[in-house]
Coordinates of C-alpha atoms and ligand atoms in Angstrom, one line a residue:
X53 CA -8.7 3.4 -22.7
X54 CA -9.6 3.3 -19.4
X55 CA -7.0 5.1 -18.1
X56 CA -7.7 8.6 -20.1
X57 CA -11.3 7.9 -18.7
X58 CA -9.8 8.4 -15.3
X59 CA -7.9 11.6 -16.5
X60 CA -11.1 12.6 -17.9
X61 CA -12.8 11.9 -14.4
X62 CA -9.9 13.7 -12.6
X63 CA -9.8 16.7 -14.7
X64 CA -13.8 17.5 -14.8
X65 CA -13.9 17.2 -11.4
X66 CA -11.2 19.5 -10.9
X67 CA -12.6 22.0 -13.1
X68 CA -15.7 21.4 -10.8
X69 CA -13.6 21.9 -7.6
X70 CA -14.2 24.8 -5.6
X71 CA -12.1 26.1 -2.4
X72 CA -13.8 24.0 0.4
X73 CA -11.2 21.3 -0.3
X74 CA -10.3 20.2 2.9
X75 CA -13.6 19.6 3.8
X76 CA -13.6 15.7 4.2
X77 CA -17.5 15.3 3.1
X78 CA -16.8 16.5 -0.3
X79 CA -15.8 13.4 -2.6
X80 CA -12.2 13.1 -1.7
X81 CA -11.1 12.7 -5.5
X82 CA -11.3 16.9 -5.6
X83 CA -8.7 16.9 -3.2
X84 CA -6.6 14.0 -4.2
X85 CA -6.9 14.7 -7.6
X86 CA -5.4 18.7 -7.2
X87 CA -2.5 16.8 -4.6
X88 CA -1.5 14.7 -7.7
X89 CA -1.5 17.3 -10.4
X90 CA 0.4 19.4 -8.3
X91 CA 2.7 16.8 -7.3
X92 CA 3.0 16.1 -10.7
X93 CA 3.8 19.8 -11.6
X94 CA 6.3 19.9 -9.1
X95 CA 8.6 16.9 -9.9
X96 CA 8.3 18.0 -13.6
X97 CA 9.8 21.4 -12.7
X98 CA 12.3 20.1 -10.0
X99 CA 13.5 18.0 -12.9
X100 CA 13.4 20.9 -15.6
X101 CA 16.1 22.9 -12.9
X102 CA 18.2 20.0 -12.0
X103 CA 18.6 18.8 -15.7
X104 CA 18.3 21.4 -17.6
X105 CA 15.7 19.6 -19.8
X106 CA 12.3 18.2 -19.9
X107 CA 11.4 14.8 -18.9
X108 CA 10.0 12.1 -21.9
X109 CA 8.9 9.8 -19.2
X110 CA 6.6 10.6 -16.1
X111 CA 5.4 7.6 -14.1
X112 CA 3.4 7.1 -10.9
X113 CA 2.4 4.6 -8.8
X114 CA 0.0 4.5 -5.6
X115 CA 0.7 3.1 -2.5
X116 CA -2.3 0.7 -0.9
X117 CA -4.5 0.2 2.0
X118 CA -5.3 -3.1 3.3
X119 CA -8.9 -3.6 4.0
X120 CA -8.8 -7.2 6.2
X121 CA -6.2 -10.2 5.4
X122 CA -3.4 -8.8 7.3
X123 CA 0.0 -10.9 7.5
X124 CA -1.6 -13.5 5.2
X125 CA -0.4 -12.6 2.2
X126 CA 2.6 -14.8 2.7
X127 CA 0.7 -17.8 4.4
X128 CA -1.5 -18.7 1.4
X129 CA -4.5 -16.4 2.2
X130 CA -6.9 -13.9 1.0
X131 CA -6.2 -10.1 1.4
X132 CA -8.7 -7.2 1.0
X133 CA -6.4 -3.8 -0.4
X134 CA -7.3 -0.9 -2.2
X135 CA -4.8 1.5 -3.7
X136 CA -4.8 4.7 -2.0
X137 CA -5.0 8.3 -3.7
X138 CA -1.6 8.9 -2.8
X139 CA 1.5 8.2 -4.9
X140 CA 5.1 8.2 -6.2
X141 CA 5.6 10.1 -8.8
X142 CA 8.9 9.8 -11.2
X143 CA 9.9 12.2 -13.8
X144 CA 12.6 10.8 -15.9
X145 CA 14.6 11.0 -19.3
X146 CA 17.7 8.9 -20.8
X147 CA 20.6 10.6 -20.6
X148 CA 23.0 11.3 -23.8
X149 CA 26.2 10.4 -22.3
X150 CA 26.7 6.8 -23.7
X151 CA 29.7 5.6 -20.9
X152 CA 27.5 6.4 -18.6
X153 CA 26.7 3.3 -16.4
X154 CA 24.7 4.6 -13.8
X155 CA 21.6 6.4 -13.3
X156 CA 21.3 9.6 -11.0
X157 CA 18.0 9.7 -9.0
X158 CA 16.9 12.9 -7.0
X159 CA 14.5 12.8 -4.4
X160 CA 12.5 16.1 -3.6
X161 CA 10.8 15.0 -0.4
X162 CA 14.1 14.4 1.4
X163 CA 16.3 16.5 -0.9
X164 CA 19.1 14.1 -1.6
X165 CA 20.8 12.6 -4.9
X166 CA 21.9 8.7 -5.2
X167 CA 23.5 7.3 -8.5
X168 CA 22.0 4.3 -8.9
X169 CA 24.4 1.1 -10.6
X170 CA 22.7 -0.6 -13.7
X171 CA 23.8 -4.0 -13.7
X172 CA 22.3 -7.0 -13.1
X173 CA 23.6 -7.8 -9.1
X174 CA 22.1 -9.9 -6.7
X175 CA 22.4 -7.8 -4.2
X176 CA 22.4 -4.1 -3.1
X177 CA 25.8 -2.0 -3.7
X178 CA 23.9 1.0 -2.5
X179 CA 22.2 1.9 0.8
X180 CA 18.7 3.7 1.9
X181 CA 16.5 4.7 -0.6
X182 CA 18.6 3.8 -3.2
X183 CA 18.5 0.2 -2.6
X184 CA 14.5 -0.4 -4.2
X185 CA 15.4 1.6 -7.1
X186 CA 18.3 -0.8 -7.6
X187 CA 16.5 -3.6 -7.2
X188 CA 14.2 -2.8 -9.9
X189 CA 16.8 -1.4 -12.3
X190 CA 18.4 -5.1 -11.7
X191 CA 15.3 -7.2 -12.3
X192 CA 15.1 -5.6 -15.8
X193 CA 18.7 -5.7 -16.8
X194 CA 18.5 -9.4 -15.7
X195 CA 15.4 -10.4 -17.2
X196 CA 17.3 -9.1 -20.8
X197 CA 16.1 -5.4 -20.6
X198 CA 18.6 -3.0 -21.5
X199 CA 18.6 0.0 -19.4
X200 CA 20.4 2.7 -20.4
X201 CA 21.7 5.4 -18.2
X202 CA 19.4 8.3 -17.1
X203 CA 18.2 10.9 -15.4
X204 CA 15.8 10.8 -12.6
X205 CA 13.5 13.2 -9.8
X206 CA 11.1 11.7 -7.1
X207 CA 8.1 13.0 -5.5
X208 CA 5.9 11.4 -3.2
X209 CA 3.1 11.9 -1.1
X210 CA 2.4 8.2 0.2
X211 CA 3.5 8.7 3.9
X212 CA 6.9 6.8 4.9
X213 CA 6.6 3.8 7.3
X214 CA 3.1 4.6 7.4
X215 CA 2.4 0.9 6.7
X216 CA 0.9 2.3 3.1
X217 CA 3.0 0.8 1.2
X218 CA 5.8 3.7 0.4
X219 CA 8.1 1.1 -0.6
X220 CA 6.4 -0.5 -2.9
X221 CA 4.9 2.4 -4.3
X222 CA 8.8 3.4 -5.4
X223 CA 9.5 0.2 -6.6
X224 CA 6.4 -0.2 -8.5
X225 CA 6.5 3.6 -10.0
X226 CA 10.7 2.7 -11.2
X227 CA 9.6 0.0 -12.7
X228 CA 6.9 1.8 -15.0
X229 CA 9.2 5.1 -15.6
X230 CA 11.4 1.9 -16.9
X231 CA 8.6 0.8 -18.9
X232 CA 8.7 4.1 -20.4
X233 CA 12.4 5.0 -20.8
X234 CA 12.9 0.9 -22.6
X235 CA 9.6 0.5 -24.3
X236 CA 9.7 -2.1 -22.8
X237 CA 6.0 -3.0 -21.3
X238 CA 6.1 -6.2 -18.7
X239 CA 2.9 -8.5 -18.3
X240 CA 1.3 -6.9 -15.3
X241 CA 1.9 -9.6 -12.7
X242 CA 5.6 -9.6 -13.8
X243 CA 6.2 -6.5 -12.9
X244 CA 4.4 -6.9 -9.1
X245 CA 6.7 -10.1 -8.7
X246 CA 10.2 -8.3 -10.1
X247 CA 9.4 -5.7 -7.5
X248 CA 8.6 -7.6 -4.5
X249 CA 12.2 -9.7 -5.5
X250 CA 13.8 -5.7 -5.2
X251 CA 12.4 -5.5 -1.7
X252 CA 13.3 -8.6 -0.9
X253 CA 16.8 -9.1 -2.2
X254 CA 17.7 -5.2 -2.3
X255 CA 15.8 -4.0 0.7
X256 CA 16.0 -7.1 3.0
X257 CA 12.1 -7.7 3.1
X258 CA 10.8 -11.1 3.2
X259 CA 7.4 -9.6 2.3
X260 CA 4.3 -11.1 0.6
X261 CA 2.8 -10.2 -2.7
X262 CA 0.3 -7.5 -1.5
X263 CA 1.8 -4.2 -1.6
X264 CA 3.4 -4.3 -5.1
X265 CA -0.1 -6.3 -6.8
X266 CA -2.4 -3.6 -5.3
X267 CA 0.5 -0.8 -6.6
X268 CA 0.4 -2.1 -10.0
X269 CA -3.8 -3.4 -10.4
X270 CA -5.4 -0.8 -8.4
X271 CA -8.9 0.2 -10.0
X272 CA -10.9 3.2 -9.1
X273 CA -13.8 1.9 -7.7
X274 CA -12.4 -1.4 -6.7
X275 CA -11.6 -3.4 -3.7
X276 CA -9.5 -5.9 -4.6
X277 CA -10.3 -9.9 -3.1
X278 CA -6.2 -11.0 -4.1
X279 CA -6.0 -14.7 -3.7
X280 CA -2.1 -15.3 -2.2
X281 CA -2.0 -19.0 -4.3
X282 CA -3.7 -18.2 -7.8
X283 CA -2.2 -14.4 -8.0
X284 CA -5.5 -14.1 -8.7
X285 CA -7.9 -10.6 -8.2
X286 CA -11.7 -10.5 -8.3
X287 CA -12.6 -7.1 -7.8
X288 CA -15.1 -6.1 -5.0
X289 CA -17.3 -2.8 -6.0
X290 CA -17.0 0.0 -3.3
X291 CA -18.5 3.1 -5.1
X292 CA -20.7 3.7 -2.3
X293 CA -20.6 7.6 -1.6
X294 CA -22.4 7.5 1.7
X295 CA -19.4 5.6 3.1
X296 CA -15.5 6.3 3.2
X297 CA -12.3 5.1 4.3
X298 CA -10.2 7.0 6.7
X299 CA -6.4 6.2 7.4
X300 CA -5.2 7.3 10.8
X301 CA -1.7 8.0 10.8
X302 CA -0.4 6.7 14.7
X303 CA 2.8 8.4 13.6
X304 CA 4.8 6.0 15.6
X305 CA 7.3 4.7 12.8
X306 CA 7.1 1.3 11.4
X307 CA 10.3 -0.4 10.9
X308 CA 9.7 -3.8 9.3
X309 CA 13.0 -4.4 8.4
X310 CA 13.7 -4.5 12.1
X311 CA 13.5 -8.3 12.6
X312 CA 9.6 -9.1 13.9
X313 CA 7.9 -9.3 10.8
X314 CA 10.6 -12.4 9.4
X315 CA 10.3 -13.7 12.8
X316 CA 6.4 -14.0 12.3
X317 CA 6.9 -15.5 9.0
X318 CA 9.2 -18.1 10.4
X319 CA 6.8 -18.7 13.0
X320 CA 4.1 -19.6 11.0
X321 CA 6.2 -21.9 8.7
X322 CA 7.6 -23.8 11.4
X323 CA 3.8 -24.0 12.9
X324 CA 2.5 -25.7 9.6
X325 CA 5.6 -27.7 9.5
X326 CA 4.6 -29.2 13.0
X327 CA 0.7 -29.4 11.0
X328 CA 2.3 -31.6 8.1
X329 CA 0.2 -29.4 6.0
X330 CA 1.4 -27.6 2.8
X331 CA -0.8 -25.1 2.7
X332 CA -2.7 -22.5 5.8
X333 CA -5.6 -22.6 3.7
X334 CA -5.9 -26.5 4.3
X335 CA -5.9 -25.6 8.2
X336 CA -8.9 -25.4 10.1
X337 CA -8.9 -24.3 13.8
X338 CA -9.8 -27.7 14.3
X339 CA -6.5 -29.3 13.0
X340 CA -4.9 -26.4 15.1
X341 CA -6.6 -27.2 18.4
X342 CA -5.6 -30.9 17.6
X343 CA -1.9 -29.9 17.0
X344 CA -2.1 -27.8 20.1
X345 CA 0.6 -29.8 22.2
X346 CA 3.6 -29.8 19.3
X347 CA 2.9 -26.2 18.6
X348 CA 5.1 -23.5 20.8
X349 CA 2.6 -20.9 22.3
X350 CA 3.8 -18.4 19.8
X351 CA 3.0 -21.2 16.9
X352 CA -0.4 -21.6 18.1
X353 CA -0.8 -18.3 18.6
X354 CA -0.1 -17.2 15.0
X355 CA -1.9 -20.4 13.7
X356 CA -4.8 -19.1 15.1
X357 CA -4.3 -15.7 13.9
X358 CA -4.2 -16.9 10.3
X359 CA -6.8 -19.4 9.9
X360 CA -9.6 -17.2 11.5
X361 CA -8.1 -14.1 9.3
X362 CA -8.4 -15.8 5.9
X363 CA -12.1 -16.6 6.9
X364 CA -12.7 -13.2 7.8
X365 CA -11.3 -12.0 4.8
X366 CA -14.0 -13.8 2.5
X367 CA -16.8 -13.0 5.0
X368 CA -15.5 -9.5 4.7
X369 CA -15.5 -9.0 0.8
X370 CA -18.9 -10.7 0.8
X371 CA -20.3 -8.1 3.4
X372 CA -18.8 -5.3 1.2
X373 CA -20.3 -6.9 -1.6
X374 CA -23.9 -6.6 -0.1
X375 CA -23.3 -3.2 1.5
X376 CA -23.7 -4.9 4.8
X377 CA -21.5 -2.0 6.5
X378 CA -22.0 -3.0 10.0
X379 CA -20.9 -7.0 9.4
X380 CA -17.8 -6.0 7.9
X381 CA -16.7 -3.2 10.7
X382 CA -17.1 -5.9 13.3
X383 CA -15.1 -8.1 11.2
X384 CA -12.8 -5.3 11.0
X385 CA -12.5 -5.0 14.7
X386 CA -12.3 -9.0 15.0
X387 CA -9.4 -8.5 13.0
X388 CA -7.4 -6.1 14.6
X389 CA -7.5 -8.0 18.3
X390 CA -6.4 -11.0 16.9
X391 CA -3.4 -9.1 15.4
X392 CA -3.0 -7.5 18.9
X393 CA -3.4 -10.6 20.7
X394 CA -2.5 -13.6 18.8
X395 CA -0.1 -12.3 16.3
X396 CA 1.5 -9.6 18.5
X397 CA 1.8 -7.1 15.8
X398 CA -0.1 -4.1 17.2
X399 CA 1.1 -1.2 19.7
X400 CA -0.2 0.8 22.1
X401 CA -1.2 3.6 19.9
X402 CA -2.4 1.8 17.5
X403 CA -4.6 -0.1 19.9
X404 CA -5.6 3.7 21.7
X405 CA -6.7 4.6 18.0
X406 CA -8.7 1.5 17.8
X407 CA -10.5 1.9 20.9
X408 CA -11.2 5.7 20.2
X409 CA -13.2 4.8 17.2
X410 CA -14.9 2.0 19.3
X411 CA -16.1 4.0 21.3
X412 CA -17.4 7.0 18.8
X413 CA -19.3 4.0 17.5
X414 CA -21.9 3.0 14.9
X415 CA -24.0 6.2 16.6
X416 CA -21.5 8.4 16.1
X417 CA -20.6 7.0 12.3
X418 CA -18.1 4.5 12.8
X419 CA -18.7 0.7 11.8
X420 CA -15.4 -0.6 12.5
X421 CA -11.6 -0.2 12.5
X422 CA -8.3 -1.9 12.8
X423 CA -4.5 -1.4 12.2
X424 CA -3.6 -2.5 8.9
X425 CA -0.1 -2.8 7.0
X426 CA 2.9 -4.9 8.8
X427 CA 1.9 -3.4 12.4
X428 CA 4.6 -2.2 14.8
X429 CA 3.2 1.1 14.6
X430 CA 2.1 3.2 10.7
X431 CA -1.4 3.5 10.2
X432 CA -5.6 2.4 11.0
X433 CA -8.0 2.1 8.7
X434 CA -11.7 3.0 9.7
X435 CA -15.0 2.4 8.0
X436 CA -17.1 4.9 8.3
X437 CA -20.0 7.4 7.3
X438 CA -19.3 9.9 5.1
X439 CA -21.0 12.7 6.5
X440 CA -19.4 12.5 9.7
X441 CA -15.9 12.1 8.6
X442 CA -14.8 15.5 9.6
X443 CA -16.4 15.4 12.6
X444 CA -15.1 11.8 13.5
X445 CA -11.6 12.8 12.8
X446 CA -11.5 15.0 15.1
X447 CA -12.6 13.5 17.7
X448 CA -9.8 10.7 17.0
X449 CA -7.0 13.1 16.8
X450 CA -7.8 15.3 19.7
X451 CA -8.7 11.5 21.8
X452 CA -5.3 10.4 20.7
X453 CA -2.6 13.2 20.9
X454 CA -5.0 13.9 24.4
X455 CA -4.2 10.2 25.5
X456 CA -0.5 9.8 23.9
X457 CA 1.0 13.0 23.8
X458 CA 1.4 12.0 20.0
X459 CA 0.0 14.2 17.3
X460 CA -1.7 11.9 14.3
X461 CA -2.9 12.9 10.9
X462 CA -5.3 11.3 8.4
X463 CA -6.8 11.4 5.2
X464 CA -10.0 9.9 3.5
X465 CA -9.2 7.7 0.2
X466 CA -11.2 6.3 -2.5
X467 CA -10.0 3.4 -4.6
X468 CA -7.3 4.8 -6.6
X469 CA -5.9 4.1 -10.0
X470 CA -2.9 1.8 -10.2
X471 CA 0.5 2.4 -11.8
X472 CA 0.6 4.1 -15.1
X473 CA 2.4 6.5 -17.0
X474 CA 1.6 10.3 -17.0
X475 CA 3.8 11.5 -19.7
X476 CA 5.9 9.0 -22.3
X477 CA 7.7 10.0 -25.8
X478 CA 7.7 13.7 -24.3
X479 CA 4.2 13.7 -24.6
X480 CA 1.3 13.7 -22.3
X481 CA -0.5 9.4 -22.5
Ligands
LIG581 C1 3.8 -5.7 4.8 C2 4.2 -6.6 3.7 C3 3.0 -7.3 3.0 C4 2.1 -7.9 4.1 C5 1.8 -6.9 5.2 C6 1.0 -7.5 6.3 O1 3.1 -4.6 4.3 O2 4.9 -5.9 2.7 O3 3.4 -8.2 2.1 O4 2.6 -9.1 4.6 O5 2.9 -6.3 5.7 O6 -0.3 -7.9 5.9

């Protein structure tokens, strides 16, 4: 199966791994692959001294980068993630106590306990964190799963409001510890769709389908071209050793909750209301510049944004296709001023970040960059050479905490494995 080919992968690697793993031009998997084990470790034994027993179930789920396609998820486009080598990881076990009806969840990054209702609501009882985990808990009960009371620790390493996806990382690692705990396996685009309903109806997110269907199909080795109508993925290959993906962490906090990204949406529905069109993918720019006088600025504006995104998007996952590194970083950049500009989704620091690595350029190892996630802050994601990632990151954290008083952080990634369990019956999967 091919996910004990990954653990195979992982494991000989580690055995391979010496002690220069922070060096970024080593194949990140060394390092990502000791940060999960020890995660792993960790959550197990938090769990073993909370509880006083051992966890059957241990699940984990990744949290995603987004190539190109941003904010067209939800207007009928293409999008271009990858799931990142960081993840939730959930260490679980039912608990005895048969009147039990909730579940108690502990969180070791922020040290705090929440008992979680299992019911089938329509709506949060509980607050913070708690309220994904709910939402999950209530898409099974409601779609005829029982769930019995239980036992629960969190770890994480997926960075919060980061724009990679922490959320739906949660949701989508709940939902397979679930799996585990019920026996209960859902049909993989199921599960994506009962989680982005949790965020939605629990969390107050009017998000697209992105985050949880890169969480739950993420491939080593594999872009993946999501189309937004069909739910459909055709993998992109991007095994390429010679060049690597760096996240840039602006470390201004994204808050998407906050108001501008249902705005956004609105405005782009009331824009292809204007359009009589049902769908953005039957827009072209020229039907936009047609439309011009009964759009609002802001309409057009965000009109424009998503038509010339979704073809970017395609010419993107062909250019990665063809390893033509160059094409797709000036897409990427393409991309990210029309988010700045036209969609008004950027920041200062985020656009500071961009620029940086504009100016390190394709000399200095850099093909292209732009902010990626819901904006307003979180994280970049920069194409680049391989051999000059260590060199290249500094350059962009010293140019930015220089320029914004703000200290960033980043990380390389490979294509990472989706959701899956670690551990189920007690035993090792
Ligand atoms: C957030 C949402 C996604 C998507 C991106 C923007 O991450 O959760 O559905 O809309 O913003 O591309």
């Amino acid at each position: 199966m091919i996910i004990n080919r990954v653990r195979k992968y992982l494991l000989s690697v580690l055995q391979k791994s010496d002690s220069s793993l922070t060096d970024l031009s080593h194949p990140t998997s060394l390092l990502a692959a000791e940060q999960f084990m020890k995660l792993r470790q960790h959550v197990e034994s938090e769990f073993r001294t909370r509880f006083g027993r051992e966890p059957s179930v241990v699940a984990a789920a990744p949290g995603r980068v987004n190539l190109i396609g941003e904010h067209i998820d939800y207007n009928n486009g293409f999008v271009l993630p990858m799931a990142i080598e960081r993840y939730v990881i959930i260490a679980a076990d039912s608990c005895s106590d048969s009147s039990r009806d909730y579940a108690t969840f502990f969180s070791s990054s922020i040290q705090e306990s929440t008992d979680i209702p299992i019911g089938a609501s329509s709506g949060p009882t509980c607050s913070g964190w708690g309220r994904y985990i709910e939402g999950v808990i209530a898409g099974f009960v409601s779609g005829g799963h029982d769930v019995s009371a239980l036992d629960a620790v969190i770890g994480s390493n997926v960075p919060n409001g980061g724009g990679l996806s922490s959320s739906a990382a949660l949701e989508v690692a709940t939902a397979t510890m679930l799996e585990g705990i019920t026996g209960h396996q859902l049909e993989a685009p199921e599960k994506a769709l009962l989680c982005q309903r949790a965020e939605h109806e629990f969390a107050g997110m009017p998000c697209g389908i992105m985050d949880q269907f890169s969480s739950v199909f993420g491939m080593p080795g594999e872009l993946m071209l999501l189309d937004c109508i069909s739910q459909e993925i055709q993998t992109v290959p991007f095994r390429e050793e010679d060049v690597a993906v760096l996240i840039t962490n602006s470390n201004i906090k994204h808050e998407l909750t906050g108001g501008e990204y249902a705005e956004r949406r609105r405005q782009c529905e009331s824009a292809l209301k204007k359009l009589s069109l049902s769908s953005w993918r039957d827009v072209t720019s020229g039907d936009l510049d047609s439309a011009r006088g009964r759009l609002t600025d802001d309409e057009f504006a965000c009109g424009r944004h998503v038509v010339t995104e979704i073809a970017r998007t395609l010419d993107a996952a062909e250019a990665f296709a063809k390893g033509q590194w160059a094409s797709v970083g000036e897409l990427m950049y393409s991309s990210h001023e029309s988010l700045q500009k036209d969609f008004r989704v950027s920041c200062a620091e985020l656009d500071a970040l961009v620029r940086i690595n504009r100016e390190i350029g394709i000399e200095g190892g850099v093909y292209g960059s732009r902010m990626t996630g819901g904006g307003f802050g979180g994280c970049i994601v920069t194409l680049l050479q391989s051999d000059c990632a260590n060199e290249v990151r500094e350059k962009i954290l010293t140019q930015y905490e220089n320029e914004t008083g703000v200290a960033g952080s980043s990380f390389v990634s490979r294509p990472a494995l989706g959701a899956h369990l670690i551990k189920r019956n007690g035993n090792d999967n």
